[in-house]
Short mmCIF file of C-alpha atoms in Angstrom, two decimals:
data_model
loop_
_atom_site.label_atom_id
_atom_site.label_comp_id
_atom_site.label_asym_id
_atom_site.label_seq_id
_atom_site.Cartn_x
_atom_site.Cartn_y
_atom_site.Cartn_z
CA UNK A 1 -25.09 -9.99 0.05
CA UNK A 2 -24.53 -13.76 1.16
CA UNK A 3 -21.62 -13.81 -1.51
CA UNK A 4 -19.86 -11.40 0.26
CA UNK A 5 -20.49 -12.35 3.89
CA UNK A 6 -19.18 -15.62 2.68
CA UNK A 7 -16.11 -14.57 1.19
CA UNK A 8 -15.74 -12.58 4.39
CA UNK A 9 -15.69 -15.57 6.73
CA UNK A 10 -13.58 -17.58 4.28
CA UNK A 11 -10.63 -15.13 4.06
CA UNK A 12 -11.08 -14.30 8.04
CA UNK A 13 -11.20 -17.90 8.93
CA UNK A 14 -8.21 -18.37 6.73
CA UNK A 15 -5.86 -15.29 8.29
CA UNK A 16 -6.91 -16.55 11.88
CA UNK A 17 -5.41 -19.41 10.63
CA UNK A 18 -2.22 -18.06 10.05
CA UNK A 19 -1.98 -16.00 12.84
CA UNK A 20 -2.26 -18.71 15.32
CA UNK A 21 -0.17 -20.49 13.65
CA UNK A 22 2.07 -18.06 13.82
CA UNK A 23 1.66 -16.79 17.09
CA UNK A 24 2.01 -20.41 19.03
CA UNK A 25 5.08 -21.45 16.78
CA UNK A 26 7.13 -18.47 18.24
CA UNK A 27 10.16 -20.04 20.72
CA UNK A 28 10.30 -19.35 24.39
CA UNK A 29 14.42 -19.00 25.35
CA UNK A 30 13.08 -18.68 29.11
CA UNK A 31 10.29 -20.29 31.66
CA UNK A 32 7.77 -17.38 32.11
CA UNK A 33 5.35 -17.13 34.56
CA UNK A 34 2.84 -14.84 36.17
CA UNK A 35 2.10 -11.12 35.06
CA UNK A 36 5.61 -11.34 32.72
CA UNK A 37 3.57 -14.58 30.60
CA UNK A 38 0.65 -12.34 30.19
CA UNK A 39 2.46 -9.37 28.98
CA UNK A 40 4.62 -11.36 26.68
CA UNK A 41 1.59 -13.00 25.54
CA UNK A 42 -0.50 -10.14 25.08
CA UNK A 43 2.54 -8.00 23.02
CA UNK A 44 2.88 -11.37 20.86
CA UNK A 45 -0.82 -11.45 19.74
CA UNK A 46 -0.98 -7.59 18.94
CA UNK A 47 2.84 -7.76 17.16
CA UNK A 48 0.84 -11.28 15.14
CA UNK A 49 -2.05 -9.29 14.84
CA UNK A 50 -0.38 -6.10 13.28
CA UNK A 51 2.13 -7.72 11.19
CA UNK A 52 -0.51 -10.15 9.71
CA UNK A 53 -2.60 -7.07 8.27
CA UNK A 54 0.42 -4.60 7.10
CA UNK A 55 2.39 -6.88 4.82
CA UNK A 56 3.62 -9.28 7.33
CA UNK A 57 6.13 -12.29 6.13
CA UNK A 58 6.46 -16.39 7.63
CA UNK A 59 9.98 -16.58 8.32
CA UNK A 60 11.12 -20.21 7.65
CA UNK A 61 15.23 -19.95 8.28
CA UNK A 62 16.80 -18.18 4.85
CA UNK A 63 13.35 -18.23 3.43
CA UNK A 64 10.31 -15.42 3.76
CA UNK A 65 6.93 -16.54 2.74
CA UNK A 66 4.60 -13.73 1.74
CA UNK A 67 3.20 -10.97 1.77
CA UNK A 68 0.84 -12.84 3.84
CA UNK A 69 -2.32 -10.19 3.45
CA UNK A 70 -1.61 -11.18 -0.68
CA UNK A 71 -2.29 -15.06 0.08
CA UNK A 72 -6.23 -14.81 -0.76
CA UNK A 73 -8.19 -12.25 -2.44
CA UNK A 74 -11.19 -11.69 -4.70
CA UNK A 75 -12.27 -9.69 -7.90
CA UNK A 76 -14.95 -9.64 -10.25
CA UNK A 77 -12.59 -10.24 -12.87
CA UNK A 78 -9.89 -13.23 -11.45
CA UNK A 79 -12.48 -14.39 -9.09
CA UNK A 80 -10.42 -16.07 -6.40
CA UNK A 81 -6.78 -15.01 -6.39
CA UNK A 82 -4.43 -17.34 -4.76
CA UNK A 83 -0.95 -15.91 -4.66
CA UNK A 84 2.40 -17.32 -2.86
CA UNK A 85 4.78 -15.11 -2.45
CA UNK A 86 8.63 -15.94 -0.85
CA UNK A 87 12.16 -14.26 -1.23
CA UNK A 88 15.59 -15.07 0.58
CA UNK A 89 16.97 -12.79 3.41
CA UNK A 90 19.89 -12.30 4.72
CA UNK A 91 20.54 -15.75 6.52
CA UNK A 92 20.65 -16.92 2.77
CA UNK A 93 22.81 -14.27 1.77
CA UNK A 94 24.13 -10.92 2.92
CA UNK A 95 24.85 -9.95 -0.68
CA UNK A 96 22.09 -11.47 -2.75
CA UNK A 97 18.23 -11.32 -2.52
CA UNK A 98 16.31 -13.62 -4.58
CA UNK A 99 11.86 -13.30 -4.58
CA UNK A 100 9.35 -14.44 -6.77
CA UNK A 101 5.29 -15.33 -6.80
CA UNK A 102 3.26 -17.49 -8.07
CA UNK A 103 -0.83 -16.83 -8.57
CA UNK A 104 -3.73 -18.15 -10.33
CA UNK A 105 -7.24 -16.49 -10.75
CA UNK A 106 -10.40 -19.10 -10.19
CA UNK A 107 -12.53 -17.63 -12.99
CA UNK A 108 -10.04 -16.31 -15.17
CA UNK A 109 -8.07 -19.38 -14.93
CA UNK A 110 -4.60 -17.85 -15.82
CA UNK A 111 -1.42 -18.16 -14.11
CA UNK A 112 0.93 -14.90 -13.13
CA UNK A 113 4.80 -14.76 -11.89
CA UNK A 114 6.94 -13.14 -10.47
CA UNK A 115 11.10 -13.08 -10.17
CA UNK A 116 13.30 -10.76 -9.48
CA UNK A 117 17.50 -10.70 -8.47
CA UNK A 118 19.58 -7.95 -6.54
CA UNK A 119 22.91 -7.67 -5.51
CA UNK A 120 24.88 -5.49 -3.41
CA UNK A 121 27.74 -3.73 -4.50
CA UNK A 122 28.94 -2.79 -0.53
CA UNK A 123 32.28 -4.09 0.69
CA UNK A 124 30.43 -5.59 3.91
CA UNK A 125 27.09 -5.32 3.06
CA UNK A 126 24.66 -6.98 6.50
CA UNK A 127 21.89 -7.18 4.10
CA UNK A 128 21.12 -6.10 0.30
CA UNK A 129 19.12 -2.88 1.37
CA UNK A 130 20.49 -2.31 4.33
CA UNK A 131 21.24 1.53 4.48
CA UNK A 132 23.13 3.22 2.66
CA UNK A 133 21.97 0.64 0.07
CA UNK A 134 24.07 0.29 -3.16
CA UNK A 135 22.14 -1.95 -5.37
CA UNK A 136 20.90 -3.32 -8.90
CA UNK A 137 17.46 -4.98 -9.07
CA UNK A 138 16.52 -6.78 -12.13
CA UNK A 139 13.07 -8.21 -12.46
CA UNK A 140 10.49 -9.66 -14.87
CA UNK A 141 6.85 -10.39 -14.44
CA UNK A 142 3.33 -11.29 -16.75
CA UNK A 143 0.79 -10.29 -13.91
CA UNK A 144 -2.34 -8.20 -13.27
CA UNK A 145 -2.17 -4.62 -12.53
CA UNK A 146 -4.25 -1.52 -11.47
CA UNK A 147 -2.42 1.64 -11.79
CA UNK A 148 -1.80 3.85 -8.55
CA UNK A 149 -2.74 0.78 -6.51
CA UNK A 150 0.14 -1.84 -6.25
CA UNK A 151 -1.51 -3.14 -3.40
CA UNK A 152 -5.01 -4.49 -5.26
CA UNK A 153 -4.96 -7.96 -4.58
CA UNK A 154 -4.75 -7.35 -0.64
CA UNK A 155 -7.27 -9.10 1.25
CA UNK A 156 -8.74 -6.26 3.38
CA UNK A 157 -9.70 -4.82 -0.44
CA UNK A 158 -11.99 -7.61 -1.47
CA UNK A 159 -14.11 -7.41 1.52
CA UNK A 160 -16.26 -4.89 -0.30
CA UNK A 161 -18.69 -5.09 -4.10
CA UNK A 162 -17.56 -2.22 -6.83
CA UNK A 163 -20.24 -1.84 -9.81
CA UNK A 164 -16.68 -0.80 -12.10
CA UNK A 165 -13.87 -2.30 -11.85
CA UNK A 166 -10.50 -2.25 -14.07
CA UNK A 167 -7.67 -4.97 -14.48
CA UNK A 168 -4.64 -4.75 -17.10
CA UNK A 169 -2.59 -7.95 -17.65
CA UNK A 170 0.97 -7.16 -18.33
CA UNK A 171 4.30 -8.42 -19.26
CA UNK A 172 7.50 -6.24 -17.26
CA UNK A 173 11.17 -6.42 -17.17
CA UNK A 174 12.62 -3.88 -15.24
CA UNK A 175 16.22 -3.03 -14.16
CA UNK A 176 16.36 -0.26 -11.18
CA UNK A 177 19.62 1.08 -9.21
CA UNK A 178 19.49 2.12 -5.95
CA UNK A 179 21.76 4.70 -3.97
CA UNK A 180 21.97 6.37 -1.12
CA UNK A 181 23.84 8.57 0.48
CA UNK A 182 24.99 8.87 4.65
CA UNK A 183 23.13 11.81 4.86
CA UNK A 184 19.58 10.36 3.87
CA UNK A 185 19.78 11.01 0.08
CA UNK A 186 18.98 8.48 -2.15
CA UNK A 187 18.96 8.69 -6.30
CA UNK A 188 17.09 5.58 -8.15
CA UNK A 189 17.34 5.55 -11.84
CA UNK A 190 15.48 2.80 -13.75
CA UNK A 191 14.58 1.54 -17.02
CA UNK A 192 11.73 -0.87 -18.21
CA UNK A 193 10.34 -3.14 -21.17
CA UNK A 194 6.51 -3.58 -20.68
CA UNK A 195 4.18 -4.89 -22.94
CA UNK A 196 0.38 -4.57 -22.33
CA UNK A 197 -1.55 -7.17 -23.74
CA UNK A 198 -5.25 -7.19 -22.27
CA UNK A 199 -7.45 -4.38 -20.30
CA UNK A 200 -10.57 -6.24 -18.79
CA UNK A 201 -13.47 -3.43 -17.42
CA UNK A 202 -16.16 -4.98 -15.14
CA UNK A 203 -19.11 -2.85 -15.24
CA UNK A 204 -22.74 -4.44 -13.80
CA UNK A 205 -21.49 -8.49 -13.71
CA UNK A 206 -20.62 -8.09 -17.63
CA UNK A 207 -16.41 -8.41 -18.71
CA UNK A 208 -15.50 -6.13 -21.40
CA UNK A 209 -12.04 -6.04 -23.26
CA UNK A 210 -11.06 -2.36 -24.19
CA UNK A 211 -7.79 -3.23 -25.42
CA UNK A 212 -8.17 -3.37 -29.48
CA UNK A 213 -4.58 -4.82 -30.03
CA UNK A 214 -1.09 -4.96 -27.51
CA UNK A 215 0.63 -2.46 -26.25
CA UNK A 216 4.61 -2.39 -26.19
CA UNK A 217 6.36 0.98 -24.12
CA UNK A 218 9.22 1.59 -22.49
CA UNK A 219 9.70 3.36 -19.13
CA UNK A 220 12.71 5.28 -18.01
CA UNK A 221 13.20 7.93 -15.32
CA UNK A 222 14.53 8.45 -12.00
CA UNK A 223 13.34 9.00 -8.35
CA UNK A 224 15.22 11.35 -6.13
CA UNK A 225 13.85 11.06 -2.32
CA UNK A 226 15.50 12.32 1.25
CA UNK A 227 14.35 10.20 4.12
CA UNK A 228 16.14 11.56 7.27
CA UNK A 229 15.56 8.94 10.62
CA UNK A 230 13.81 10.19 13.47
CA UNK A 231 16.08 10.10 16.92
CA UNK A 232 14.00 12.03 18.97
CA UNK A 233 13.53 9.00 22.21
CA UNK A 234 10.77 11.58 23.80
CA UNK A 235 8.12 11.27 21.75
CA UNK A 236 8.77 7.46 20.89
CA UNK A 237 5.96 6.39 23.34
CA UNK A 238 3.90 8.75 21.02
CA UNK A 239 4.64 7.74 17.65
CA UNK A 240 4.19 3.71 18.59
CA UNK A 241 0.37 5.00 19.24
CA UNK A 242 0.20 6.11 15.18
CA UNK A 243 0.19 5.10 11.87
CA UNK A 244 3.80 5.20 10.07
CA UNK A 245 4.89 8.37 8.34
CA UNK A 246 8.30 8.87 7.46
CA UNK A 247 9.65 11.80 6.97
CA UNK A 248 9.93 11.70 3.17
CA UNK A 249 11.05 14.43 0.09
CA UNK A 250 10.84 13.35 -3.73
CA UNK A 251 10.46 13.80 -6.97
CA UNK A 252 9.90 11.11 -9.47
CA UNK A 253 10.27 12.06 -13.37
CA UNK A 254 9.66 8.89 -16.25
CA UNK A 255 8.79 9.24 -20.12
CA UNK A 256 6.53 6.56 -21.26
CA UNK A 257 8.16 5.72 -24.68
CA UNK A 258 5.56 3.94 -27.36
CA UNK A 259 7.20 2.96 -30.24
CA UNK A 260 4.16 1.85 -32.69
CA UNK A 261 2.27 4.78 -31.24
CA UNK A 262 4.33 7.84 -30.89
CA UNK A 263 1.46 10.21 -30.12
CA UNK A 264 1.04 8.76 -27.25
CA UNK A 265 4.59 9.44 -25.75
CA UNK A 266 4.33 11.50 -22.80
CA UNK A 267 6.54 12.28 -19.40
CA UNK A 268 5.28 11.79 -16.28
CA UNK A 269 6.60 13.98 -13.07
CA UNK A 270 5.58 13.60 -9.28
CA UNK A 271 6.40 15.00 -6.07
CA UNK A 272 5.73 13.97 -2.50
CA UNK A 273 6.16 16.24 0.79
CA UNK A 274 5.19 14.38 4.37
CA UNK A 275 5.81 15.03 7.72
CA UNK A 276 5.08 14.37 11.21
CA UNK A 277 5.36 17.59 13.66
CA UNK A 278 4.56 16.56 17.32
CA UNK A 279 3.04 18.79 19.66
CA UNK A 280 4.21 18.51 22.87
CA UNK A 281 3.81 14.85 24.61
CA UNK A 282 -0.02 14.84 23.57
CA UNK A 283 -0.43 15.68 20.05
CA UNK A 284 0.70 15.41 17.10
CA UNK A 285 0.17 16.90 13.99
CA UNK A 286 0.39 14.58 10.09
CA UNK A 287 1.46 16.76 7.25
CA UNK A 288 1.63 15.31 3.26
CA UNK A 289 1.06 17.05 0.01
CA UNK A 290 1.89 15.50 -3.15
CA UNK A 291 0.81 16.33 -6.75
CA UNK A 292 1.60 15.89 -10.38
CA UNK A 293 1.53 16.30 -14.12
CA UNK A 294 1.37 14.56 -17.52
CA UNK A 295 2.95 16.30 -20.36
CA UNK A 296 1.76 14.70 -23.61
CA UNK A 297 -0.89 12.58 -24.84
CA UNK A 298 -1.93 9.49 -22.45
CA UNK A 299 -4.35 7.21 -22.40
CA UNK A 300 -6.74 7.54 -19.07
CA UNK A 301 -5.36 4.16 -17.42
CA UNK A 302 -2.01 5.92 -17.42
CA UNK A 303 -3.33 8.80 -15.82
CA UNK A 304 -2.67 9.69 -12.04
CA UNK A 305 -5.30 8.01 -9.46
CA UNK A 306 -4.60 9.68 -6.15
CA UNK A 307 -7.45 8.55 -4.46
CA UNK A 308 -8.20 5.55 -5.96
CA UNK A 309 -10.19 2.55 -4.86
CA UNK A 310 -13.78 1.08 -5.18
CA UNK A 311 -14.37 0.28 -1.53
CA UNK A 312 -14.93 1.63 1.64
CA UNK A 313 -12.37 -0.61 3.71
CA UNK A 314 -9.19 1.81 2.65
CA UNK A 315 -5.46 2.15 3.94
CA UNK A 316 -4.46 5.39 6.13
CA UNK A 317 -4.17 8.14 3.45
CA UNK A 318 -4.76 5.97 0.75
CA UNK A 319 -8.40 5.64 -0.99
CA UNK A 320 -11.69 7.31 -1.26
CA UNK A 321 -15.35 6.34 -0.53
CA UNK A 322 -17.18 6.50 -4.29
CA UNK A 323 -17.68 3.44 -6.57
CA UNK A 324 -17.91 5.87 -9.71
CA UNK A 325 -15.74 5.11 -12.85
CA UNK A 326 -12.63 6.84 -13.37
CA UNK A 327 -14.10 9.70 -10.76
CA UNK A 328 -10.75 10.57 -9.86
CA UNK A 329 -8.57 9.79 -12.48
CA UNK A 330 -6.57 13.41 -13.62
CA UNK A 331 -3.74 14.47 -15.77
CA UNK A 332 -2.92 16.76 -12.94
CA UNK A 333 -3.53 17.04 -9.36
CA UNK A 334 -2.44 17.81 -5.72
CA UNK A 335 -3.72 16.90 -3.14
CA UNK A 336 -3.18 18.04 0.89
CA UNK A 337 -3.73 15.60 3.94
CA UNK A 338 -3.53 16.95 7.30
CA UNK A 339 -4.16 14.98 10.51
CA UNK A 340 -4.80 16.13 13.88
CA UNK A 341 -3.62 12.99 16.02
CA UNK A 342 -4.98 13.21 20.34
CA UNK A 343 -2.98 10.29 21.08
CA UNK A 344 -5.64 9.08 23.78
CA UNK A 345 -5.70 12.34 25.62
CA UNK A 346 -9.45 11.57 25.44
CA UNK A 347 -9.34 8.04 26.13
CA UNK A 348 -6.70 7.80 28.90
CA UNK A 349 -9.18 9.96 30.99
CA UNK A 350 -10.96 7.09 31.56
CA UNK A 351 -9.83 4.74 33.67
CA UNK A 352 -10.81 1.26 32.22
CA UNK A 353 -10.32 2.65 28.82
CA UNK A 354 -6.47 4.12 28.75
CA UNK A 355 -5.11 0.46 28.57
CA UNK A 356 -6.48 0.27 24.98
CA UNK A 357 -3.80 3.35 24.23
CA UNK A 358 -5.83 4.29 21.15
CA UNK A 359 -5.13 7.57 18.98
CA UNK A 360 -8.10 10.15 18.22
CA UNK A 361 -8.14 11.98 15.17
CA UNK A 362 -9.70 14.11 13.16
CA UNK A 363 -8.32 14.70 9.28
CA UNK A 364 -9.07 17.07 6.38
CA UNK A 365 -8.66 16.22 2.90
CA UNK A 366 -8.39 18.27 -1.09
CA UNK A 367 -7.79 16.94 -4.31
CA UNK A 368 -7.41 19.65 -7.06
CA UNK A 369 -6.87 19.01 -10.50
CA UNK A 370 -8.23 18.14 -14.08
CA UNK A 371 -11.49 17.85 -12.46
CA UNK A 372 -13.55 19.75 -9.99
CA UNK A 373 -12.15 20.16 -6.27
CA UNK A 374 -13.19 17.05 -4.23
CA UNK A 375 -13.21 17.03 -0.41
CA UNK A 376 -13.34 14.68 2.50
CA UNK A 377 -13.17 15.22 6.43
CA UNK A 378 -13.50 12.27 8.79
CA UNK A 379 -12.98 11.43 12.33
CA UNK A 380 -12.28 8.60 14.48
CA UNK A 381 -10.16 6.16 16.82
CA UNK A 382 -7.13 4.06 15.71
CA UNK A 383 -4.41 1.75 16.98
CA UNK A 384 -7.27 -0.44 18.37
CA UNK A 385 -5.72 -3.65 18.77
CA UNK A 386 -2.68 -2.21 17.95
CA UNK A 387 -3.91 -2.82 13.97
CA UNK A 388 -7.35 -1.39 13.73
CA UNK A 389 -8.97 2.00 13.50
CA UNK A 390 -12.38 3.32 12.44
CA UNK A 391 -13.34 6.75 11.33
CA UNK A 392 -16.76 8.33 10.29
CA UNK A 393 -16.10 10.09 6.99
CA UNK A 394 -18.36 12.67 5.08
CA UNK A 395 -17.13 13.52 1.00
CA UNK A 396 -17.85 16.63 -1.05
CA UNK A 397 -17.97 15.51 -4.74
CA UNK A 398 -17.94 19.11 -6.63
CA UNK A 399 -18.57 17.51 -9.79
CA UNK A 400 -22.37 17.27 -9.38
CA UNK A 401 -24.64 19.19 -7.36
CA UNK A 402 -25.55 18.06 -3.76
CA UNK A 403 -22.49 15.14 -4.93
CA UNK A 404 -20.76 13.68 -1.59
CA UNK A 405 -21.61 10.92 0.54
CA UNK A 406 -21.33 9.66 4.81
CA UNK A 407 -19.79 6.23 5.25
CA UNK A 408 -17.20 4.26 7.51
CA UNK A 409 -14.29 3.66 7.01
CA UNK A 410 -11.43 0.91 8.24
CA UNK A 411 -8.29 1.56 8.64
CA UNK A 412 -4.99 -1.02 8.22
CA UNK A 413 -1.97 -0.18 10.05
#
């Protein structure tokens, strides 16, 4: 327990940091005074406060440091992980995009990189993704990975002890090309080289390696998605209140290709449905249903995670409450999310409250699959701070009798 408190107040101390840092460097093109310096001030802090905690970036002229929230983080397995992240934008170049990382783990004392190169192939591009992007990405990297959760080594998920815990080191090149259409269709073929060299498994403060020997495969596939833009100005006051949630159709398909261990081959398809349906100028309503398959033999880190995580602190959507091993790992699944969002039609009835403009919510949640049906409902307030929510959450594990747990959880926006 005083491990963790401690490694609390480091990384907070250490973000606050930032963040004023941030927020007293910003320039001030006009004198302001009065009620227009508070409101600027205030709008500043939560803009600081937000970016800082959803994958914000320290803009230094043709330079981007970050993601900040990947500076510092902690696992049983790296220990500390100290990561600096930076890539060029488009004051460097409207055509090219360079980024790259650097980290090193305290207790497993290795160094991991990161590089990658794109380039536009638009007459007048204003940026390299800048839509309709038409682009080629090639990348390489030797780093640690968890898979279903890209976003691992984020500080807001080492606030919190797991009795299991898995972490593959891996070497990746990767070539991807990017298209999309006018009318919100975009096709991204891609085709990589990976070769998996170590699988570490913490499991009660003893390292095991469950990797007998490297693994080389190759990945190829294609994602198909349609992202239409909301325009709809009426319900913008509404939708500033809640978490993002594009409107978003796709369908990923990849074979994993092994070639000293063919019966292991096996394709991998995906699909992903979400939507945001607003009720009025009070409510609105969060749809998203997604699901998938393995065909062919696969070994269970390959396998899909859809809830995955070992803590309670958890992104919106994102991650479940258990510490079990491998609970929800599946060769198959789907899984339905659907939100109920108030938008403060509780809280703006009272008066000294309705300045906070948080959302209420309530949520139910189902995972099918491979393994018994698991459920979660949960309620609670977001948008506190403009960054912050909380929710009360009660799980149904149908795997064991009586299975299922209450806890909090935090939510990032």
């Amino acid at each position: 327990m005083k491990t963790q408190i401690q490694r609390i107040i480091i990384i907070s101390l250490i973000l606050c940091g930032v963040c004023t840092n941030r927020l007293f460097s910003q320039p001030t093109y006009k004198p302001l005074s009065g009620k227009d310096l508070e409101r600027v001030s205030k709008l500043l802090l939560q803009e600081r406060m937000s970016g800082l905690l959803s994958g914000s970036y320290l803009s230094l002229g043709a330079i981007d440091l970050g993601p900040l929230e990947q500076t510092l983080s902690h696992n049983p397995i790296e220990g500390w992980r100290i990561k600096i992240g930076a890539g060029t934008n488009a004051s460097f170049s409207r055509r090219f995009a360079l980024k790259g990382f650097v980290a090193y783990g305290t207790f497993d004392r290795k160094f991991k990189y990161g590089l990658s190169a794109a380039v536009s192939f638009k007459r007048r591009p204003s940026s390299v993704y800048a839509f309709p992007a038409n682009c080629l990405t090639l990348s390489y990297k030797d780093n640690t990975t968890i898979p279903s959760c890209p976003d691992y080594d984020a500080f807001y998920n080492s606030m919190t002890e797991s009795s299991s815990y898995y972490l593959m080191y891996e070497q990746t090149a990767n070539l991807t090309y990017l298209y999309e259409f006018p009318f919100a269709l975009s096709v991204s073929p891609f085709v990589s080289c990976s070769r998996l060299y170590s699988s570490m498994y913490h499991h009660n403060s003893n390292i095991y390696e469950t990797l007998s020997q490297p693994q080389n495969y190759i990945k190829t596939g294609a994602e198909v998605a349609f992202k239409p833009q909301r325009k709809r100005k009426n319900i913008s006051s509404l939708n500033s209140m809640l978490y993002p949630l594009e409107t978003y159709a796709g369908v990923m398909v990849f074979a994993n290709i092994y070639p000293d261990y063919s019966d292991q081959n096996h394709t991998n398809a995906s699909f992903l449905l979400q939507e945001r349906l607003f009720i009025g100028r009070r409510m609105a309503v969060d749809f998203r249903f997604k699901g998938g398959k393995i065909f062919g033999n696969s070994d269970n880190h390959y396998w899909f995670s859809p809830l995955f995580s070992n803590t309670i602190i958890a992104s919106v959507y994102g991650m479940n409450l258990l510490t079990a091993d491998n609970t929800f790992f599946r060769k198959e699944y789907m899984q339905t999310t659907l939100q109920l969002n108030f938008c403060g039609t509780i809280f703006n009835s009272i008066p000294f409250l309705k300045q906070l403009k948080v959302n209420e919510f309530i949520y139910g949640k189902a995972l099918f699959g491979t393994c018994e049906p698991y459920y979660e409902v949960g309620a609670g307030i977001d948008n506190i701070f403009s960054c912050l929510g909380v929710e009360l959450i009660r799980s149904f594990d149908m795997q064991q009798q009586g299975g299922g747990m209450w806890g909090v959880k935090i939510r990032l926006k």
